[in-house]
Amino acid sequence: MSSIKLAQAKTSSLYGKDCLTLLDYTSEEILHLVEEGLQMKKFPIQSILSGKILAMIFEKSSTRTRVSFEAGMQQLGGNALFLSSQDLQIGRGESIADTAKVLSGYVDAIMIRTFEHEKVEELALHASVPVINGLTDTFHPCQALADLMTILQLKQTFKGTKVAYVGDGNNVAHSLLIACAKVGMDAVIAHPEGYGPDPSVMEKIAEICELTGAVITSTSNPEKAVHEADIVYSDVWTSMGQEKENEIRLTAFHAYQINAELMSGAKKDCHFLHCLPAHRGEEVTAEIIDGSHSAVFQQAENRLHVQKALLKELLIG
Ligand code: CP
Ligand code: NVA
């Protein structure tokens, strides 16, 4: 709640920082968060955030992000405030900058789920407390941290593990690919023409790969992508805010469904992941998401554990 970001005040590398995208975090910081998430799972109740308050601004719907952050704060002894943008004055035109400055006087961190990524950057610029991106149109870093934690639980190692993401080059895909690049894990994205990841994000991913040795590629061929994959990942074809494009997207992504036939090209012991919510019969069949390869509920639970690790690091170091 001080007027300067707290980063200078303590030695822990993430103390007082924002979490807008994993591009801003080092490989070591990301690995540390994932390992701490595993610890949080082992030892769930610790009152380390007693007296701390997290404001949570939602401009889009949420089940996992809202409940996992709220439950996480409570388990750590703190509190979370659910703030719908419809109820806040930002819904009536108050600026993001003023909102950031005002909230910084009341709470210890702000989590926001919104549309344009620039809005989160604007909030972070004017807030004197850490700002956490709970999903924008471009990134979903908290999801990617949970994805890494889940992959580590399932495969015990990132090196030599192959991730195949099949579908839209969206917020979840961007953050997953960044996370893979940061930890040196190979990944491929298969997407229809015109629905690939943002080229500027892929450029940054290529730079990270130079440092970590990860190989991240893209293809339009889903069979090629899942070939010998350890992890097959999908997300919805129509993200929040794109509802008007639903019909055209259903057609464009038709050949990108994760079904038994496509999964048969992956490794026998492969796992299926999905950030949820899922649309059975669209991006994935019920047989796969509800079948033996699926680890989606373990993945969803891990949002809680790894975000508790994140909150601890940002708020107390
Ligand atoms: N995966 C995810 O962010 O879920 P919610 O939209 O329910 O928060
Ligand atoms: N890509 C999806 C993810 C939801 C968690 C969306 O933005 O709607």
Tab-separated table of C-alpha atoms and ligand atoms in Angstrom:
chain	number	residue	atom	x	y	z
A	1	MET	CA	0.000	0.000	0.000
A	2	SER	CA	3.017	2.334	-0.248
A	3	SER	CA	3.240	4.928	-2.997
A	4	ILE	CA	6.171	3.194	-4.692
A	5	LYS	CA	6.187	-0.382	-5.911
A	6	LEU	CA	7.559	-2.507	-3.124
A	7	ALA	CA	10.142	-4.206	-5.359
A	8	GLN	CA	13.046	-2.174	-4.043
A	9	ALA	CA	12.265	-2.909	-0.428
A	10	LYS	CA	12.970	-6.634	-0.215
A	11	THR	CA	15.412	-9.086	-1.660
A	12	SER	CA	13.060	-11.777	-3.031
A	13	SER	CA	13.024	-11.355	-6.785
A	14	LEU	CA	9.244	-11.404	-7.158
A	15	TYR	CA	8.360	-9.333	-4.098
A	16	GLY	CA	6.253	-6.338	-5.108
A	17	LYS	CA	6.324	-7.245	-8.804
A	18	ASP	CA	3.353	-7.462	-11.150
A	19	CYS	CA	2.371	-10.649	-12.969
A	20	LEU	CA	1.145	-9.454	-16.359
A	21	THR	CA	2.813	-12.048	-18.576
A	22	LEU	CA	5.416	-14.757	-17.998
A	23	LEU	CA	7.611	-12.956	-20.551
A	24	ASP	CA	8.584	-10.686	-17.636
A	25	TYR	CA	9.673	-13.590	-15.411
A	26	THR	CA	12.958	-15.485	-15.595
A	27	SER	CA	13.057	-19.255	-16.040
A	28	GLU	CA	14.273	-19.547	-12.441
A	29	GLU	CA	11.380	-17.463	-11.102
A	30	ILE	CA	8.882	-19.598	-12.997
A	31	LEU	CA	10.433	-22.871	-11.835
A	32	HIS	CA	10.467	-21.545	-8.269
A	33	LEU	CA	6.754	-20.715	-8.435
A	34	VAL	CA	5.921	-24.166	-9.792
A	35	GLU	CA	7.933	-25.882	-7.049
A	36	GLU	CA	6.360	-23.658	-4.425
A	37	GLY	CA	2.932	-24.556	-5.859
A	38	LEU	CA	3.751	-28.212	-5.212
A	39	GLN	CA	4.682	-27.296	-1.614
A	40	MET	CA	1.444	-25.341	-1.182
A	41	LYS	CA	-0.440	-28.449	-2.238
A	42	LYS	CA	1.378	-30.533	0.404
A	43	PHE	CA	0.890	-27.981	3.213
A	44	PRO	CA	-2.389	-26.209	2.357
A	45	ILE	CA	-3.113	-24.073	5.414
A	46	GLN	CA	-0.604	-21.393	6.435
A	47	SER	CA	-1.659	-17.970	7.736
A	48	ILE	CA	1.142	-16.155	5.946
A	49	LEU	CA	-1.108	-13.542	4.314
A	50	SER	CA	-2.977	-12.591	7.472
A	51	GLY	CA	-4.404	-9.073	7.082
A	52	LYS	CA	-3.661	-8.914	3.347
A	53	ILE	CA	-6.431	-8.050	0.883
A	54	LEU	CA	-6.658	-8.904	-2.820
A	55	ALA	CA	-9.047	-6.899	-5.021
A	56	MET	CA	-10.340	-8.943	-7.956
A	57	ILE	CA	-11.774	-6.983	-10.903
A	58	PHE	CA	-13.755	-9.051	-13.398
A	59	GLU	CA	-14.852	-7.711	-16.788
A	60	LYS	CA	-15.405	-11.276	-18.071
A	61	SER	CA	-16.955	-14.390	-16.504
A	62	SER	CA	-14.928	-16.824	-14.432
A	63	THR	CA	-15.286	-19.938	-12.326
A	64	ARG	CA	-11.734	-21.187	-11.715
A	65	THR	CA	-9.890	-17.866	-11.535
A	66	ARG	CA	-12.370	-16.247	-9.213
A	67	VAL	CA	-12.813	-19.170	-6.833
A	68	SER	CA	-9.170	-20.273	-6.777
A	69	PHE	CA	-7.904	-16.758	-5.970
A	70	GLU	CA	-10.607	-16.221	-3.357
A	71	ALA	CA	-10.097	-19.629	-1.724
A	72	GLY	CA	-6.325	-19.213	-1.959
A	73	MET	CA	-6.352	-15.865	-0.150
A	74	GLN	CA	-8.591	-17.288	2.577
A	75	GLN	CA	-6.436	-20.392	3.023
A	76	LEU	CA	-3.405	-18.130	3.477
A	77	GLY	CA	-5.207	-16.050	6.098
A	78	GLY	CA	-6.099	-13.075	3.892
A	79	ASN	CA	-9.194	-11.817	2.142
A	80	ALA	CA	-10.322	-11.288	-1.454
A	81	LEU	CA	-12.857	-8.775	-2.763
A	82	PHE	CA	-14.873	-9.709	-5.859
A	83	LEU	CA	-15.417	-6.538	-7.902
A	84	SER	CA	-17.548	-6.775	-11.004
A	85	SER	CA	-16.742	-3.981	-13.445
A	86	GLN	CA	-20.490	-3.414	-13.762
A	87	ASP	CA	-20.623	-2.422	-10.107
A	88	LEU	CA	-17.384	-0.454	-10.051
A	89	GLN	CA	-17.281	3.135	-11.290
A	90	ILE	CA	-15.031	1.989	-14.186
A	91	GLY	CA	-18.269	0.616	-15.622
A	92	ARG	CA	-19.479	4.249	-15.701
A	93	GLY	CA	-16.311	5.719	-17.154
A	94	GLU	CA	-13.924	6.258	-14.217
A	95	SER	CA	-10.411	5.856	-15.554
A	96	ILE	CA	-8.242	2.809	-15.018
A	97	ALA	CA	-5.511	5.120	-13.700
A	98	ASP	CA	-7.750	6.628	-11.001
A	99	THR	CA	-9.100	3.194	-10.089
A	100	ALA	CA	-5.542	1.861	-9.740
A	101	LYS	CA	-4.511	4.742	-7.463
A	102	VAL	CA	-7.609	4.480	-5.284
A	103	LEU	CA	-7.503	0.692	-4.893
A	104	SER	CA	-3.782	0.866	-4.053
A	105	GLY	CA	-4.746	2.780	-0.919
A	106	TYR	CA	-7.082	0.019	0.261
A	107	VAL	CA	-5.640	-3.332	-0.787
A	108	ASP	CA	-2.322	-5.188	-1.068
A	109	ALA	CA	-2.707	-6.536	-4.615
A	110	ILE	CA	-5.098	-6.278	-7.545
A	111	MET	CA	-6.098	-9.118	-9.844
A	112	ILE	CA	-7.909	-8.193	-13.059
A	113	ARG	CA	-9.597	-10.161	-15.847
A	114	THR	CA	-10.376	-8.025	-18.850
A	115	PHE	CA	-10.267	-7.692	-22.647
A	116	GLU	CA	-7.358	-5.570	-23.958
A	117	HIS	CA	-3.993	-6.430	-22.453
A	118	GLU	CA	-3.125	-2.714	-22.515
A	119	LYS	CA	-5.742	-2.157	-19.807
A	120	VAL	CA	-3.841	-4.399	-17.409
A	121	GLU	CA	-0.615	-2.600	-18.290
A	122	GLU	CA	-2.314	0.721	-17.606
A	123	LEU	CA	-3.602	-0.542	-14.254
A	124	ALA	CA	-0.128	-1.787	-13.317
A	125	LEU	CA	1.464	1.493	-14.361
A	126	HIS	CA	-0.704	3.461	-11.947
A	127	ALA	CA	-1.031	0.959	-9.085
A	128	SER	CA	1.491	0.982	-6.259
A	129	VAL	CA	0.621	-2.612	-5.348
A	130	PRO	CA	1.247	-5.760	-7.445
A	131	VAL	CA	-1.164	-6.326	-10.327
A	132	ILE	CA	-1.955	-9.871	-11.461
A	133	ASN	CA	-3.339	-10.670	-14.900
A	134	GLY	CA	-6.288	-13.032	-14.434
A	135	LEU	CA	-6.695	-13.288	-18.248
A	136	THR	CA	-6.683	-10.799	-21.067
A	137	ASP	CA	-7.373	-11.289	-24.766
A	138	THR	CA	-3.620	-11.892	-25.197
A	139	PHE	CA	-2.283	-13.698	-22.120
A	140	HIS	CA	-3.306	-15.999	-19.266
A	141	PRO	CA	-0.145	-16.375	-17.151
A	142	CYS	CA	-1.780	-17.930	-14.071
A	143	GLN	CA	-3.208	-20.686	-16.245
A	144	ALA	CA	0.227	-21.382	-17.716
A	145	LEU	CA	1.775	-21.671	-14.237
A	146	ALA	CA	-0.861	-24.284	-13.342
A	147	ASP	CA	-0.203	-26.026	-16.655
A	148	LEU	CA	3.507	-26.299	-15.857
A	149	MET	CA	2.781	-27.583	-12.364
A	150	THR	CA	0.463	-30.240	-13.789
A	151	ILE	CA	2.938	-31.322	-16.460
A	152	LEU	CA	5.662	-31.637	-13.813
A	153	GLN	CA	3.370	-33.805	-11.675
A	154	LEU	CA	2.482	-35.973	-14.668
A	155	LYS	CA	5.897	-36.271	-16.366
A	156	GLN	CA	8.378	-35.401	-13.538
A	157	THR	CA	10.483	-33.399	-16.024
A	158	PHE	CA	10.127	-30.654	-18.627
A	159	LYS	CA	13.209	-31.605	-20.653
A	160	GLY	CA	12.295	-34.219	-23.218
A	161	THR	CA	8.546	-33.724	-22.712
A	162	LYS	CA	6.649	-32.764	-25.867
A	163	VAL	CA	3.539	-30.575	-25.649
A	164	ALA	CA	1.100	-30.376	-28.577
A	165	TYR	CA	-1.472	-27.577	-28.431
A	166	VAL	CA	-4.202	-27.979	-31.037
A	167	GLY	CA	-6.577	-25.105	-31.759
A	168	ASP	CA	-6.728	-21.336	-31.568
A	169	GLY	CA	-3.549	-19.266	-31.165
A	170	ASN	CA	-5.190	-17.390	-28.301
A	171	ASN	CA	-4.374	-16.089	-24.809
A	172	VAL	CA	-4.011	-19.592	-23.342
A	173	ALA	CA	-1.838	-20.744	-26.268
A	174	HIS	CA	0.427	-17.679	-25.980
A	175	SER	CA	1.006	-18.184	-22.268
A	176	LEU	CA	1.460	-21.951	-22.581
A	177	LEU	CA	4.058	-21.555	-25.349
A	178	ILE	CA	5.898	-18.858	-23.390
A	179	ALA	CA	5.897	-21.112	-20.317
A	180	CYS	CA	7.223	-24.075	-22.331
A	181	ALA	CA	9.952	-21.912	-23.858
A	182	LYS	CA	10.975	-20.569	-20.438
A	183	VAL	CA	11.403	-24.043	-18.896
A	184	GLY	CA	13.087	-25.565	-21.955
A	185	MET	CA	10.176	-27.810	-22.931
A	186	ASP	CA	9.443	-28.524	-26.589
A	187	ALA	CA	6.001	-27.555	-27.878
A	188	VAL	CA	4.112	-27.346	-31.138
A	189	ILE	CA	0.909	-25.506	-31.957
A	190	ALA	CA	-1.411	-26.762	-34.703
A	191	HIS	CA	-3.902	-24.170	-35.900
A	192	PRO	CA	-5.957	-23.404	-39.015
A	193	GLU	CA	-4.678	-20.728	-41.382
A	194	GLY	CA	-5.483	-17.293	-40.001
A	195	TYR	CA	-5.862	-18.456	-36.390
A	196	GLY	CA	-2.236	-18.722	-35.357
A	197	PRO	CA	-0.535	-17.063	-32.407
A	198	ASP	CA	0.438	-13.397	-32.601
A	199	PRO	CA	3.688	-13.165	-34.630
A	200	SER	CA	5.138	-10.647	-32.164
A	201	VAL	CA	4.602	-13.126	-29.309
A	202	MET	CA	6.179	-15.911	-31.395
A	203	GLU	CA	9.202	-13.666	-32.003
A	204	LYS	CA	9.666	-13.208	-28.273
A	205	ILE	CA	9.237	-16.964	-27.775
A	206	ALA	CA	11.961	-17.621	-30.368
A	207	GLU	CA	14.320	-15.355	-28.399
A	208	ILE	CA	13.600	-17.301	-25.198
A	209	CYS	CA	14.182	-20.600	-27.026
A	210	GLU	CA	17.671	-19.397	-27.984
A	211	LEU	CA	18.470	-19.192	-24.284
A	212	THR	CA	16.744	-22.329	-23.005
A	213	GLY	CA	17.104	-24.719	-25.941
A	214	ALA	CA	13.353	-25.336	-26.218
A	215	VAL	CA	12.004	-26.009	-29.697
A	216	ILE	CA	8.654	-24.307	-30.325
A	217	THR	CA	7.081	-24.704	-33.753
A	218	SER	CA	3.742	-24.235	-35.474
A	219	THR	CA	1.929	-26.211	-38.149
A	220	SER	CA	-1.479	-26.394	-39.746
A	221	ASN	CA	-1.432	-30.185	-39.434
A	222	PRO	CA	-2.932	-31.511	-36.158
A	223	GLU	CA	-1.788	-35.109	-36.803
A	224	LYS	CA	1.791	-33.935	-37.247
A	225	ALA	CA	1.558	-31.879	-34.047
A	226	VAL	CA	0.294	-34.661	-31.779
A	227	HIS	CA	2.689	-37.272	-33.213
A	228	GLU	CA	4.532	-38.820	-30.227
A	229	ALA	CA	3.302	-36.009	-27.939
A	230	ASP	CA	3.373	-36.472	-24.162
A	231	ILE	CA	0.803	-33.741	-23.535
A	232	VAL	CA	-2.083	-32.874	-25.865
A	233	TYR	CA	-3.727	-29.557	-24.987
A	234	SER	CA	-6.772	-27.745	-26.291
A	235	ASP	CA	-8.875	-24.699	-25.501
A	236	VAL	CA	-12.193	-23.393	-26.771
A	237	TRP	CA	-12.397	-22.302	-30.402
A	238	THR	CA	-14.365	-19.176	-29.494
A	239	SER	CA	-12.961	-17.204	-26.597
A	240	MET	CA	-14.815	-14.702	-24.445
A	241	GLY	CA	-15.474	-11.592	-26.499
A	242	GLN	CA	-15.496	-13.495	-29.833
A	243	GLU	CA	-19.050	-14.844	-29.568
A	244	LYS	CA	-20.138	-13.207	-32.835
A	245	GLU	CA	-17.527	-15.278	-34.709
A	246	ASN	CA	-18.791	-18.573	-33.279
A	247	GLU	CA	-20.324	-20.021	-36.460
A	248	ILE	CA	-17.374	-19.216	-38.688
A	249	ARG	CA	-14.959	-20.564	-36.075
A	250	LEU	CA	-16.848	-23.868	-35.772
A	251	THR	CA	-16.212	-24.386	-39.479
A	252	ALA	CA	-12.600	-23.175	-39.446
A	253	PHE	CA	-11.601	-25.444	-36.537
A	254	HIS	CA	-13.617	-28.495	-37.595
A	255	ALA	CA	-10.504	-30.614	-38.353
A	256	TYR	CA	-8.816	-29.622	-35.078
A	257	GLN	CA	-10.987	-31.578	-32.646
A	258	ILE	CA	-9.153	-33.718	-30.091
A	259	ASN	CA	-10.784	-37.110	-30.485
A	260	ALA	CA	-9.719	-40.751	-30.108
A	261	GLU	CA	-8.412	-40.902	-33.652
A	262	LEU	CA	-6.185	-37.844	-33.247
A	263	MET	CA	-5.019	-38.964	-29.777
A	264	SER	CA	-3.978	-42.361	-31.209
A	265	GLY	CA	-1.014	-40.595	-32.839
A	266	ALA	CA	0.300	-39.349	-29.488
A	267	LYS	CA	2.354	-41.435	-27.043
A	268	LYS	CA	0.408	-44.287	-25.425
A	269	ASP	CA	0.811	-42.729	-21.991
A	270	CYS	CA	-0.005	-39.190	-23.168
A	271	HIS	CA	-2.140	-36.846	-21.091
A	272	PHE	CA	-4.900	-34.511	-22.195
A	273	LEU	CA	-5.028	-31.002	-20.724
A	274	HIS	CA	-7.552	-28.185	-21.178
A	275	CYS	CA	-7.750	-24.894	-19.262
A	276	LEU	CA	-11.576	-25.258	-19.036
A	277	PRO	CA	-14.368	-24.387	-19.545
A	278	ALA	CA	-14.650	-27.005	-22.322
A	279	HIS	CA	-17.168	-27.529	-25.076
A	280	ARG	CA	-17.576	-31.289	-25.451
A	281	GLY	CA	-18.226	-32.164	-29.088
A	282	GLU	CA	-16.339	-29.087	-30.334
A	283	GLU	CA	-12.633	-28.808	-29.478
A	284	VAL	CA	-12.654	-32.149	-27.622
A	285	THR	CA	-14.878	-35.206	-27.480
A	286	ALA	CA	-16.423	-36.331	-24.190
A	287	GLU	CA	-14.611	-39.651	-24.652
A	288	ILE	CA	-11.239	-37.890	-24.364
A	289	ILE	CA	-11.909	-35.209	-21.767
A	290	ASP	CA	-13.758	-37.663	-19.521
A	291	GLY	CA	-11.446	-40.563	-20.354
A	292	SER	CA	-8.299	-42.080	-18.850
A	293	HIS	CA	-5.836	-39.703	-20.561
A	294	SER	CA	-7.474	-36.606	-19.132
A	295	ALA	CA	-5.909	-34.668	-16.252
A	296	VAL	CA	-8.079	-31.564	-16.585
A	297	PHE	CA	-9.455	-31.530	-13.037
A	298	GLN	CA	-5.999	-31.984	-11.511
A	299	GLN	CA	-4.939	-29.090	-13.766
A	300	ALA	CA	-7.883	-26.946	-12.605
A	301	GLU	CA	-7.089	-27.682	-8.943
A	302	ASN	CA	-3.490	-26.650	-9.493
A	303	ARG	CA	-4.653	-23.103	-10.239
A	304	LEU	CA	-5.292	-22.829	-6.491
A	305	HIS	CA	-1.897	-24.109	-5.382
A	306	VAL	CA	0.308	-22.253	-7.834
A	307	GLN	CA	-1.581	-18.965	-7.386
A	308	LYS	CA	-1.080	-19.276	-3.634
A	309	ALA	CA	2.636	-19.546	-4.366
A	310	LEU	CA	2.382	-16.487	-6.616
A	311	LEU	CA	0.481	-14.464	-4.002
A	312	LYS	CA	3.050	-15.383	-1.363
A	313	GLU	CA	5.962	-14.344	-3.578
A	314	LEU	CA	4.404	-11.059	-4.713
A	315	LEU	CA	3.021	-10.045	-1.328
A	316	ILE	CA	5.618	-11.164	1.231
A	317	GLY	CA	8.527	-12.582	-0.795
B	1	CP	N1	-9.292	-21.577	-16.950
B	1	CP	C1	-9.894	-20.463	-16.482
B	1	CP	O1	-9.305	-19.378	-16.401
B	1	CP	O2	-11.158	-20.666	-16.065
B	1	CP	P1	-12.224	-19.534	-15.652
B	1	CP	O3	-12.584	-18.791	-16.914
B	1	CP	O4	-13.373	-20.293	-15.076
B	1	CP	O5	-11.588	-18.619	-14.653
B	2	NVA	N1	-9.407	-18.726	-24.381
B	2	NVA	C1	-10.461	-18.745	-23.390
B	2	NVA	C2	-9.906	-19.154	-22.059
B	2	NVA	C3	-10.882	-19.199	-20.949
B	2	NVA	C4	-10.269	-19.572	-19.635
B	2	NVA	C5	-11.115	-17.381	-23.320
B	2	NVA	O1	-10.414	-16.371	-23.355
B	2	NVA	O2	-12.345	-17.322	-23.254
